[in-house]
Amino acid sequence: MDSQESEKVSIAGAPGVDTDQRFECVGCGACCRGRFVPLTLAEAVTWLKRGHPVGVLLEAFDDSLWPVDSPEYAYNAGRSAPVIGGSGTLRVTVILAANAIPECPNLQKDGLCSVYLERPMVCRIYPMEISPFIELKPQAKDCPPESWQQGSLLASDQGLAMLVQQSRQTDRDDARRKVAVCESLGLTVAGWKGNGLVIHQPSVETLLAACESAEVDANPTDQPWQIKAEDPPLRAYLNAQSVPMADSPSDDYIFHAIPR
Ligand code: SF4
Ligand code: SF4
């Protein structure tokens, strides 16, 4: 995501990246359109202060998805926080995401980014994947073919590797505070990881106030959470775990089912 032609970016090596894969951003701006842009908590505050909305995407899981001693569980647990889910504990991951649909509000008519020097971390990282469990697939990215045929070798770009690490660390650092922000706003319905996301859309003013007033060392409260799920076997599992289900129609959020 680099719409500043004067400063082209190459991306760094990571698990699953071919050692001979090259990349160079050609500044086409395609990645600034038609998507949500995940933000850190600090980036969300900056975004909201510019008057642009930020969505709150929520997903939950428990230790039924991965063994608790697995790398997958460790990665996902690290970027989540424990909450009350019925008689047990769930973990909730909060994704603060700017709406770039149909296009980012910072994308200028000339295709350049108006906040280039302050652009979010994911904009600096794209098209690289941040999750260590998602393989980089050039064909699944918005970058045109020529961008993959020039530039530096991914495996040798230490600058991008550091950005990816920084992004993962910030995800961990922000996790509890973001859940506390949600609880302060009563946003306590989440999708189930892999089944769907619940998307809340608080007003700019409301979310900004909650983000700014959340303590750095905030912890989730004892508020009970509900799960929105449409998959019958998953619903049966959650019912067996006494997890409260959000079954009543609601205008407070959108449920975005994830295709299998
Ligand atoms: S889609 Fe790829 S090539 Fe185009 S601006 Fe974004 S990162 Fe650069
Ligand atoms: S902030 Fe800039 S680089 Fe990021 S999506 Fe918006 S226009 Fe593109």
PDB file of C-alpha atoms and ligand atoms in Angstrom:
ATOM      1  CA  MET A   1       0.000   0.000   0.000  1.00  0.00           C
ATOM      2  CA  ASP A   2       2.223   2.719  -1.160  1.00  0.00           C
ATOM      3  CA  SER A   3       0.687   5.425  -3.241  1.00  0.00           C
ATOM      4  CA  GLN A   4       3.697   7.737  -3.052  1.00  0.00           C
ATOM      5  CA  GLU A   5       5.630   7.253  -6.243  1.00  0.00           C
ATOM      6  CA  SER A   6       8.769   8.903  -4.903  1.00  0.00           C
ATOM      7  CA  GLU A   7       9.230   6.324  -2.149  1.00  0.00           C
ATOM      8  CA  LYS A   8       8.870   2.781  -3.393  1.00  0.00           C
ATOM      9  CA  VAL A   9       8.809  -0.090  -0.980  1.00  0.00           C
ATOM     10  CA  SER A  10      10.006  -3.656  -1.204  1.00  0.00           C
ATOM     11  CA  ILE A  11       8.704  -6.318   1.111  1.00  0.00           C
ATOM     12  CA  ALA A  12      10.597  -8.674   3.330  1.00  0.00           C
ATOM     13  CA  GLY A  13      10.952 -12.389   3.678  1.00  0.00           C
ATOM     14  CA  ALA A  14       8.633 -14.369   5.925  1.00  0.00           C
ATOM     15  CA  PRO A  15       7.479 -17.989   6.272  1.00  0.00           C
ATOM     16  CA  GLY A  16       5.997 -19.223   3.012  1.00  0.00           C
ATOM     17  CA  VAL A  17       7.686 -16.589   0.857  1.00  0.00           C
ATOM     18  CA  ASP A  18       9.638 -17.981  -2.089  1.00  0.00           C
ATOM     19  CA  THR A  19      13.309 -17.122  -1.778  1.00  0.00           C
ATOM     20  CA  ASP A  20      13.333 -15.876  -5.383  1.00  0.00           C
ATOM     21  CA  GLN A  21      10.158 -13.781  -5.051  1.00  0.00           C
ATOM     22  CA  ARG A  22      10.658 -10.109  -5.831  1.00  0.00           C
ATOM     23  CA  PHE A  23       8.333  -7.185  -5.203  1.00  0.00           C
ATOM     24  CA  GLU A  24       8.238  -3.465  -5.794  1.00  0.00           C
ATOM     25  CA  CYS A  25       5.247  -1.222  -5.245  1.00  0.00           C
ATOM     26  CA  VAL A  26       4.310   0.528  -8.479  1.00  0.00           C
ATOM     27  CA  GLY A  27       2.019   3.024  -6.731  1.00  0.00           C
ATOM     28  CA  CYS A  28      -1.179   1.929  -8.485  1.00  0.00           C
ATOM     29  CA  GLY A  29      -3.340   2.634  -5.390  1.00  0.00           C
ATOM     30  CA  ALA A  30      -5.417  -0.516  -5.883  1.00  0.00           C
ATOM     31  CA  CYS A  31      -4.869  -1.551  -2.261  1.00  0.00           C
ATOM     32  CA  CYS A  32      -6.414   1.732  -1.074  1.00  0.00           C
ATOM     33  CA  ARG A  33      -9.827   0.784  -2.459  1.00  0.00           C
ATOM     34  CA  GLY A  34     -12.551  -1.679  -1.534  1.00  0.00           C
ATOM     35  CA  ARG A  35     -11.317  -2.940   1.825  1.00  0.00           C
ATOM     36  CA  PHE A  36     -11.113  -2.458   5.537  1.00  0.00           C
ATOM     37  CA  VAL A  37      -7.760  -1.138   6.757  1.00  0.00           C
ATOM     38  CA  PRO A  38      -6.842  -2.598  10.181  1.00  0.00           C
ATOM     39  CA  LEU A  39      -5.491   0.036  12.570  1.00  0.00           C
ATOM     40  CA  THR A  40      -3.613  -0.044  15.844  1.00  0.00           C
ATOM     41  CA  LEU A  41      -5.344   1.676  18.746  1.00  0.00           C
ATOM     42  CA  ALA A  42      -3.141   4.759  18.360  1.00  0.00           C
ATOM     43  CA  GLU A  43      -3.728   4.803  14.607  1.00  0.00           C
ATOM     44  CA  ALA A  44      -7.483   4.527  15.179  1.00  0.00           C
ATOM     45  CA  VAL A  45      -7.401   7.613  17.401  1.00  0.00           C
ATOM     46  CA  THR A  46      -5.521   9.537  14.706  1.00  0.00           C
ATOM     47  CA  TRP A  47      -7.958   8.288  12.049  1.00  0.00           C
ATOM     48  CA  LEU A  48     -11.016   9.236  14.111  1.00  0.00           C
ATOM     49  CA  LYS A  49      -9.572  12.682  14.848  1.00  0.00           C
ATOM     50  CA  ARG A  50      -9.511  13.291  11.103  1.00  0.00           C
ATOM     51  CA  GLY A  51     -13.282  12.678  11.214  1.00  0.00           C
ATOM     52  CA  HIS A  52     -13.217   9.315   9.441  1.00  0.00           C
ATOM     53  CA  PRO A  53     -15.239   6.338  10.815  1.00  0.00           C
ATOM     54  CA  VAL A  54     -13.614   3.216  12.205  1.00  0.00           C
ATOM     55  CA  GLY A  55     -15.446  -0.098  12.421  1.00  0.00           C
ATOM     56  CA  VAL A  56     -15.085  -2.497  15.345  1.00  0.00           C
ATOM     57  CA  LEU A  57     -14.762  -6.087  14.120  1.00  0.00           C
ATOM     58  CA  LEU A  58     -15.116  -8.748  16.811  1.00  0.00           C
ATOM     59  CA  GLU A  59     -14.349 -12.440  16.853  1.00  0.00           C
ATOM     60  CA  ALA A  60     -14.093 -14.930  19.692  1.00  0.00           C
ATOM     61  CA  PHE A  61     -12.685 -18.405  20.213  1.00  0.00           C
ATOM     62  CA  ASP A  62     -11.762 -20.902  22.895  1.00  0.00           C
ATOM     63  CA  ASP A  63      -9.312 -23.763  23.199  1.00  0.00           C
ATOM     64  CA  SER A  64     -11.428 -25.991  20.959  1.00  0.00           C
ATOM     65  CA  LEU A  65      -9.936 -24.408  17.834  1.00  0.00           C
ATOM     66  CA  TRP A  66      -6.294 -25.330  18.476  1.00  0.00           C
ATOM     67  CA  PRO A  67      -4.401 -27.236  21.176  1.00  0.00           C
ATOM     68  CA  VAL A  68      -3.399 -24.757  23.872  1.00  0.00           C
ATOM     69  CA  ASP A  69       0.276 -25.674  23.418  1.00  0.00           C
ATOM     70  CA  SER A  70       0.200 -25.035  19.644  1.00  0.00           C
ATOM     71  CA  PRO A  71       1.823 -22.036  17.911  1.00  0.00           C
ATOM     72  CA  GLU A  72      -1.573 -21.136  16.437  1.00  0.00           C
ATOM     73  CA  TYR A  73      -3.181 -20.885  19.857  1.00  0.00           C
ATOM     74  CA  ALA A  74      -0.257 -18.882  21.224  1.00  0.00           C
ATOM     75  CA  TYR A  75      -0.404 -16.409  18.340  1.00  0.00           C
ATOM     76  CA  ASN A  76      -4.175 -15.892  18.563  1.00  0.00           C
ATOM     77  CA  ALA A  77      -4.275 -15.850  22.362  1.00  0.00           C
ATOM     78  CA  GLY A  78      -1.582 -13.186  22.368  1.00  0.00           C
ATOM     79  CA  ARG A  79      -3.690 -10.793  20.292  1.00  0.00           C
ATOM     80  CA  SER A  80      -6.890 -11.415  22.261  1.00  0.00           C
ATOM     81  CA  ALA A  81      -8.183 -10.949  25.804  1.00  0.00           C
ATOM     82  CA  PRO A  82     -10.220 -13.221  28.076  1.00  0.00           C
ATOM     83  CA  VAL A  83     -13.907 -12.419  28.582  1.00  0.00           C
ATOM     84  CA  ILE A  84     -16.867 -14.034  30.305  1.00  0.00           C
ATOM     85  CA  GLY A  85     -18.824 -16.339  27.980  1.00  0.00           C
ATOM     86  CA  GLY A  86     -21.539 -18.135  29.914  1.00  0.00           C
ATOM     87  CA  SER A  87     -20.025 -20.325  32.596  1.00  0.00           C
ATOM     88  CA  GLY A  88     -16.592 -20.281  31.012  1.00  0.00           C
ATOM     89  CA  THR A  89     -13.991 -18.031  29.458  1.00  0.00           C
ATOM     90  CA  LEU A  90     -13.758 -17.018  25.839  1.00  0.00           C
ATOM     91  CA  ARG A  91     -11.043 -15.009  24.161  1.00  0.00           C
ATOM     92  CA  VAL A  92     -12.018 -11.991  22.055  1.00  0.00           C
ATOM     93  CA  THR A  93      -9.955 -10.351  19.344  1.00  0.00           C
ATOM     94  CA  VAL A  94     -10.832  -6.767  18.450  1.00  0.00           C
ATOM     95  CA  ILE A  95      -9.928  -5.414  15.037  1.00  0.00           C
ATOM     96  CA  LEU A  96     -10.280  -1.666  14.612  1.00  0.00           C
ATOM     97  CA  ALA A  97     -10.654  -1.133  10.896  1.00  0.00           C
ATOM     98  CA  ALA A  98     -10.941   1.968   8.768  1.00  0.00           C
ATOM     99  CA  ASN A  99     -13.514   1.824   6.027  1.00  0.00           C
ATOM    100  CA  ALA A 100     -11.808   2.139   2.644  1.00  0.00           C
ATOM    101  CA  ILE A 101     -14.937   1.110   0.724  1.00  0.00           C
ATOM    102  CA  PRO A 102     -15.261   2.203  -1.992  1.00  0.00           C
ATOM    103  CA  GLU A 103     -11.926   3.917  -1.362  1.00  0.00           C
ATOM    104  CA  CYS A 104      -9.824   5.242   1.492  1.00  0.00           C
ATOM    105  CA  PRO A 105     -10.757   8.803   2.507  1.00  0.00           C
ATOM    106  CA  ASN A 106      -7.046   9.651   2.335  1.00  0.00           C
ATOM    107  CA  LEU A 107      -6.658   8.616  -1.293  1.00  0.00           C
ATOM    108  CA  GLN A 108      -6.239  11.699  -3.442  1.00  0.00           C
ATOM    109  CA  LYS A 109      -7.544  12.146  -6.973  1.00  0.00           C
ATOM    110  CA  ASP A 110      -3.966  11.854  -8.251  1.00  0.00           C
ATOM    111  CA  GLY A 111      -3.740   8.377  -6.693  1.00  0.00           C
ATOM    112  CA  LEU A 112      -1.376   9.460  -3.920  1.00  0.00           C
ATOM    113  CA  CYS A 113      -1.915   9.125  -0.185  1.00  0.00           C
ATOM    114  CA  SER A 114      -2.611  12.417   1.575  1.00  0.00           C
ATOM    115  CA  VAL A 115      -1.274  11.076   4.897  1.00  0.00           C
ATOM    116  CA  TYR A 116       1.657   9.224   3.419  1.00  0.00           C
ATOM    117  CA  LEU A 117       4.143   9.978   6.186  1.00  0.00           C
ATOM    118  CA  GLU A 118       1.560   9.003   8.821  1.00  0.00           C
ATOM    119  CA  ARG A 119      -0.067   6.111   6.975  1.00  0.00           C
ATOM    120  CA  PRO A 120      -1.007   3.065   9.057  1.00  0.00           C
ATOM    121  CA  MET A 121       1.409   0.218   9.594  1.00  0.00           C
ATOM    122  CA  VAL A 122      -0.621  -2.197   7.431  1.00  0.00           C
ATOM    123  CA  CYS A 123      -0.312   0.248   4.535  1.00  0.00           C
ATOM    124  CA  ARG A 124       3.457   0.014   4.865  1.00  0.00           C
ATOM    125  CA  ILE A 125       3.331  -3.779   5.076  1.00  0.00           C
ATOM    126  CA  TYR A 126       0.896  -4.584   2.242  1.00  0.00           C
ATOM    127  CA  PRO A 127       0.964  -6.941   0.340  1.00  0.00           C
ATOM    128  CA  MET A 128       2.904  -8.961   2.923  1.00  0.00           C
ATOM    129  CA  GLU A 129       0.822 -11.050   5.310  1.00  0.00           C
ATOM    130  CA  ILE A 130       1.093 -10.199   8.998  1.00  0.00           C
ATOM    131  CA  SER A 131      -0.146 -13.542  10.349  1.00  0.00           C
ATOM    132  CA  PRO A 132       2.632 -16.165  10.322  1.00  0.00           C
ATOM    133  CA  PHE A 133      -0.030 -18.735   9.398  1.00  0.00           C
ATOM    134  CA  ILE A 134      -1.178 -17.105   6.168  1.00  0.00           C
ATOM    135  CA  GLU A 135       0.930 -17.771   3.126  1.00  0.00           C
ATOM    136  CA  LEU A 136       1.669 -14.871   0.817  1.00  0.00           C
ATOM    137  CA  LYS A 137      -0.097 -15.550  -2.490  1.00  0.00           C
ATOM    138  CA  PRO A 138       0.639 -12.870  -5.093  1.00  0.00           C
ATOM    139  CA  GLN A 139      -2.390 -13.898  -7.149  1.00  0.00           C
ATOM    140  CA  ALA A 140      -4.650 -13.097  -4.191  1.00  0.00           C
ATOM    141  CA  LYS A 141      -3.285  -9.567  -3.832  1.00  0.00           C
ATOM    142  CA  ASP A 142      -4.286  -6.364  -5.620  1.00  0.00           C
ATOM    143  CA  CYS A 143      -0.777  -5.585  -6.855  1.00  0.00           C
ATOM    144  CA  PRO A 144      -0.381  -5.781 -10.641  1.00  0.00           C
ATOM    145  CA  PRO A 145       1.842  -8.466 -12.227  1.00  0.00           C
ATOM    146  CA  GLU A 146       4.708  -6.069 -12.935  1.00  0.00           C
ATOM    147  CA  SER A 147       5.098  -5.303  -9.228  1.00  0.00           C
ATOM    148  CA  TRP A 148       6.033  -8.953  -8.623  1.00  0.00           C
ATOM    149  CA  GLN A 149       8.585  -8.993 -11.424  1.00  0.00           C
ATOM    150  CA  GLN A 150      10.917  -6.288 -10.132  1.00  0.00           C
ATOM    151  CA  GLY A 151      12.359  -4.878  -6.953  1.00  0.00           C
ATOM    152  CA  SER A 152      14.251  -6.517  -4.122  1.00  0.00           C
ATOM    153  CA  LEU A 153      14.106 -10.103  -3.023  1.00  0.00           C
ATOM    154  CA  LEU A 154      11.491 -10.451  -0.301  1.00  0.00           C
ATOM    155  CA  ALA A 155      13.714 -12.678   1.755  1.00  0.00           C
ATOM    156  CA  SER A 156      16.342  -9.954   2.118  1.00  0.00           C
ATOM    157  CA  ASP A 157      14.159  -7.000   3.150  1.00  0.00           C
ATOM    158  CA  GLN A 158      14.861  -6.601   6.851  1.00  0.00           C
ATOM    159  CA  GLY A 159      12.966  -3.307   7.062  1.00  0.00           C
ATOM    160  CA  LEU A 160       9.674  -4.962   6.233  1.00  0.00           C
ATOM    161  CA  ALA A 161      10.402  -7.937   8.445  1.00  0.00           C
ATOM    162  CA  MET A 162      10.809  -5.486  11.338  1.00  0.00           C
ATOM    163  CA  LEU A 163       7.514  -3.789  10.461  1.00  0.00           C
ATOM    164  CA  VAL A 164       5.717  -7.137  10.521  1.00  0.00           C
ATOM    165  CA  GLN A 165       7.223  -7.895  13.928  1.00  0.00           C
ATOM    166  CA  GLN A 166       6.245  -4.444  15.173  1.00  0.00           C
ATOM    167  CA  SER A 167       2.685  -4.958  13.970  1.00  0.00           C
ATOM    168  CA  ARG A 168       2.400  -8.297  15.776  1.00  0.00           C
ATOM    169  CA  GLN A 169       3.802  -6.785  18.973  1.00  0.00           C
ATOM    170  CA  THR A 170       1.373  -3.858  18.838  1.00  0.00           C
ATOM    171  CA  ASP A 171      -1.493  -6.320  18.361  1.00  0.00           C
ATOM    172  CA  ARG A 172      -0.435  -7.987  21.608  1.00  0.00           C
ATOM    173  CA  ASP A 173       0.097  -4.698  23.435  1.00  0.00           C
ATOM    174  CA  ASP A 174      -3.335  -3.347  22.418  1.00  0.00           C
ATOM    175  CA  ALA A 175      -5.395  -6.508  22.947  1.00  0.00           C
ATOM    176  CA  ARG A 176      -6.752  -5.979  26.470  1.00  0.00           C
ATOM    177  CA  ARG A 177      -7.234  -2.270  26.049  1.00  0.00           C
ATOM    178  CA  LYS A 178      -9.274  -2.735  22.867  1.00  0.00           C
ATOM    179  CA  VAL A 179     -11.570  -5.245  24.596  1.00  0.00           C
ATOM    180  CA  ALA A 180     -11.957  -2.755  27.461  1.00  0.00           C
ATOM    181  CA  VAL A 181     -12.961  -0.086  24.912  1.00  0.00           C
ATOM    182  CA  CYS A 182     -15.642  -2.426  23.550  1.00  0.00           C
ATOM    183  CA  GLU A 183     -16.978  -3.245  27.005  1.00  0.00           C
ATOM    184  CA  SER A 184     -17.144   0.446  27.886  1.00  0.00           C
ATOM    185  CA  LEU A 185     -19.410   0.910  24.849  1.00  0.00           C
ATOM    186  CA  GLY A 186     -21.480  -2.219  25.466  1.00  0.00           C
ATOM    187  CA  LEU A 187     -20.158  -3.867  22.283  1.00  0.00           C
ATOM    188  CA  THR A 188     -20.239  -7.414  23.652  1.00  0.00           C
ATOM    189  CA  VAL A 189     -21.421  -9.512  20.717  1.00  0.00           C
ATOM    190  CA  ALA A 190     -18.718 -11.272  18.698  1.00  0.00           C
ATOM    191  CA  GLY A 191     -18.577 -13.686  15.794  1.00  0.00           C
ATOM    192  CA  TRP A 192     -16.839 -17.039  16.137  1.00  0.00           C
ATOM    193  CA  LYS A 193     -13.369 -17.197  14.646  1.00  0.00           C
ATOM    194  CA  GLY A 194     -13.545 -18.847  11.251  1.00  0.00           C
ATOM    195  CA  ASN A 195     -17.357 -18.651  11.129  1.00  0.00           C
ATOM    196  CA  GLY A 196     -18.004 -14.936  10.985  1.00  0.00           C
ATOM    197  CA  LEU A 197     -17.193 -11.444  12.178  1.00  0.00           C
ATOM    198  CA  VAL A 198     -19.544  -9.147  14.034  1.00  0.00           C
ATOM    199  CA  ILE A 199     -19.069  -5.576  12.828  1.00  0.00           C
ATOM    200  CA  HIS A 200     -20.106  -2.713  15.095  1.00  0.00           C
ATOM    201  CA  GLN A 201     -20.079   0.827  13.722  1.00  0.00           C
ATOM    202  CA  PRO A 202     -20.096   3.351  16.570  1.00  0.00           C
ATOM    203  CA  SER A 203     -20.072   7.028  15.708  1.00  0.00           C
ATOM    204  CA  VAL A 204     -16.729   8.775  15.284  1.00  0.00           C
ATOM    205  CA  GLU A 205     -17.277  10.824  18.445  1.00  0.00           C
ATOM    206  CA  THR A 206     -18.350   7.861  20.583  1.00  0.00           C
ATOM    207  CA  LEU A 207     -15.479   5.599  19.585  1.00  0.00           C
ATOM    208  CA  LEU A 208     -12.900   8.371  19.836  1.00  0.00           C
ATOM    209  CA  ALA A 209     -13.973   9.212  23.385  1.00  0.00           C
ATOM    210  CA  ALA A 210     -13.844   5.539  24.416  1.00  0.00           C
ATOM    211  CA  CYS A 211     -10.416   4.974  22.858  1.00  0.00           C
ATOM    212  CA  GLU A 212      -8.969   8.087  24.433  1.00  0.00           C
ATOM    213  CA  SER A 213     -10.321   7.330  27.885  1.00  0.00           C
ATOM    214  CA  ALA A 214      -9.250   3.667  27.982  1.00  0.00           C
ATOM    215  CA  GLU A 215      -6.425   3.189  30.464  1.00  0.00           C
ATOM    216  CA  VAL A 216      -3.159   1.843  29.074  1.00  0.00           C
ATOM    217  CA  ASP A 217      -3.322  -1.044  31.550  1.00  0.00           C
ATOM    218  CA  ALA A 218      -7.079  -1.525  31.160  1.00  0.00           C
ATOM    219  CA  ASN A 219      -8.460  -4.968  31.744  1.00  0.00           C
ATOM    220  CA  PRO A 220     -11.732  -6.441  30.521  1.00  0.00           C
ATOM    221  CA  THR A 221     -14.550  -6.367  33.063  1.00  0.00           C
ATOM    222  CA  ASP A 222     -16.912  -9.159  34.104  1.00  0.00           C
ATOM    223  CA  GLN A 223     -19.510  -8.248  31.477  1.00  0.00           C
ATOM    224  CA  PRO A 224     -21.026 -11.341  29.836  1.00  0.00           C
ATOM    225  CA  TRP A 225     -20.418 -11.718  26.105  1.00  0.00           C
ATOM    226  CA  GLN A 226     -22.657 -13.280  23.464  1.00  0.00           C
ATOM    227  CA  ILE A 227     -21.745 -15.074  20.273  1.00  0.00           C
ATOM    228  CA  LYS A 228     -23.425 -14.669  16.910  1.00  0.00           C
ATOM    229  CA  ALA A 229     -23.101 -17.870  14.880  1.00  0.00           C
ATOM    230  CA  GLU A 230     -25.039 -19.408  12.032  1.00  0.00           C
ATOM    231  CA  ASP A 231     -23.342 -22.760  11.573  1.00  0.00           C
ATOM    232  CA  PRO A 232     -25.527 -25.527  13.138  1.00  0.00           C
ATOM    233  CA  PRO A 233     -22.658 -27.740  14.454  1.00  0.00           C
ATOM    234  CA  LEU A 234     -20.954 -24.672  15.898  1.00  0.00           C
ATOM    235  CA  ARG A 235     -24.174 -23.534  17.527  1.00  0.00           C
ATOM    236  CA  ALA A 236     -24.604 -26.992  19.052  1.00  0.00           C
ATOM    237  CA  TYR A 237     -21.059 -26.826  20.429  1.00  0.00           C
ATOM    238  CA  LEU A 238     -21.569 -23.358  21.902  1.00  0.00           C
ATOM    239  CA  ASN A 239     -24.894 -24.358  23.418  1.00  0.00           C
ATOM    240  CA  ALA A 240     -23.217 -27.364  25.019  1.00  0.00           C
ATOM    241  CA  GLN A 241     -20.662 -24.948  26.517  1.00  0.00           C
ATOM    242  CA  SER A 242     -23.494 -22.731  27.816  1.00  0.00           C
ATOM    243  CA  VAL A 243     -22.200 -19.816  25.751  1.00  0.00           C
ATOM    244  CA  PRO A 244     -24.997 -17.221  25.370  1.00  0.00           C
ATOM    245  CA  MET A 245     -26.053 -16.793  21.750  1.00  0.00           C
ATOM    246  CA  ALA A 246     -27.116 -13.508  20.166  1.00  0.00           C
ATOM    247  CA  ASP A 247     -30.160 -14.779  18.306  1.00  0.00           C
ATOM    248  CA  SER A 248     -32.460 -11.783  18.335  1.00  0.00           C
ATOM    249  CA  PRO A 249     -32.357  -9.528  15.246  1.00  0.00           C
ATOM    250  CA  SER A 250     -30.339  -6.409  15.978  1.00  0.00           C
ATOM    251  CA  ASP A 251     -29.640  -3.143  14.222  1.00  0.00           C
ATOM    252  CA  ASP A 252     -26.593  -2.644  16.435  1.00  0.00           C
ATOM    253  CA  TYR A 253     -24.208  -4.673  14.305  1.00  0.00           C
ATOM    254  CA  ILE A 254     -23.694  -6.554  11.050  1.00  0.00           C
ATOM    255  CA  PHE A 255     -22.827 -10.244  10.947  1.00  0.00           C
ATOM    256  CA  HIS A 256     -20.352 -11.004   8.177  1.00  0.00           C
ATOM    257  CA  ALA A 257     -20.264 -14.746   7.554  1.00  0.00           C
ATOM    258  CA  ILE A 258     -16.894 -16.136   6.454  1.00  0.00           C
ATOM    259  CA  PRO A 259     -17.267 -18.513   3.487  1.00  0.00           C
ATOM    260  CA  ARG A 260     -15.942 -22.011   4.141  1.00  0.00           C
TER     261      ARG A 260
HETATM  262  S1  SF4 B   1      -1.702  -2.544  -4.815  1.00  0.00           S
HETATM  263 FE1  SF4 B   1       0.473  -3.123  -4.532  1.00  0.00          FE
HETATM  264  S2  SF4 B   1       1.542  -2.034  -6.187  1.00  0.00           S
HETATM  265 FE2  SF4 B   1      -0.467  -1.058  -5.965  1.00  0.00          FE
HETATM  266  S3  SF4 B   1      -0.115   0.650  -4.487  1.00  0.00           S
HETATM  267 FE3  SF4 B   1      -0.756  -1.136  -3.299  1.00  0.00          FE
HETATM  268  S4  SF4 B   1       1.169  -2.111  -2.651  1.00  0.00           S
HETATM  269 FE4  SF4 B   1       1.669  -0.743  -4.359  1.00  0.00          FE
HETATM  270  S1  SF4 B   2      -3.947   5.595   4.404  1.00  0.00           S
HETATM  271 FE1  SF4 B   2      -2.975   6.047   2.443  1.00  0.00          FE
HETATM  272  S2  SF4 B   2      -1.833   4.182   1.898  1.00  0.00           S
HETATM  273 FE2  SF4 B   2      -3.329   3.618   3.514  1.00  0.00          FE
HETATM  274  S3  SF4 B   2      -5.175   2.911   2.404  1.00  0.00           S
HETATM  275 FE3  SF4 B   2      -5.426   5.128   2.785  1.00  0.00          FE
HETATM  276  S4  SF4 B   2      -4.647   6.139   0.924  1.00  0.00           S
HETATM  277 FE4  SF4 B   2      -3.871   4.027   0.932  1.00  0.00          FE
END
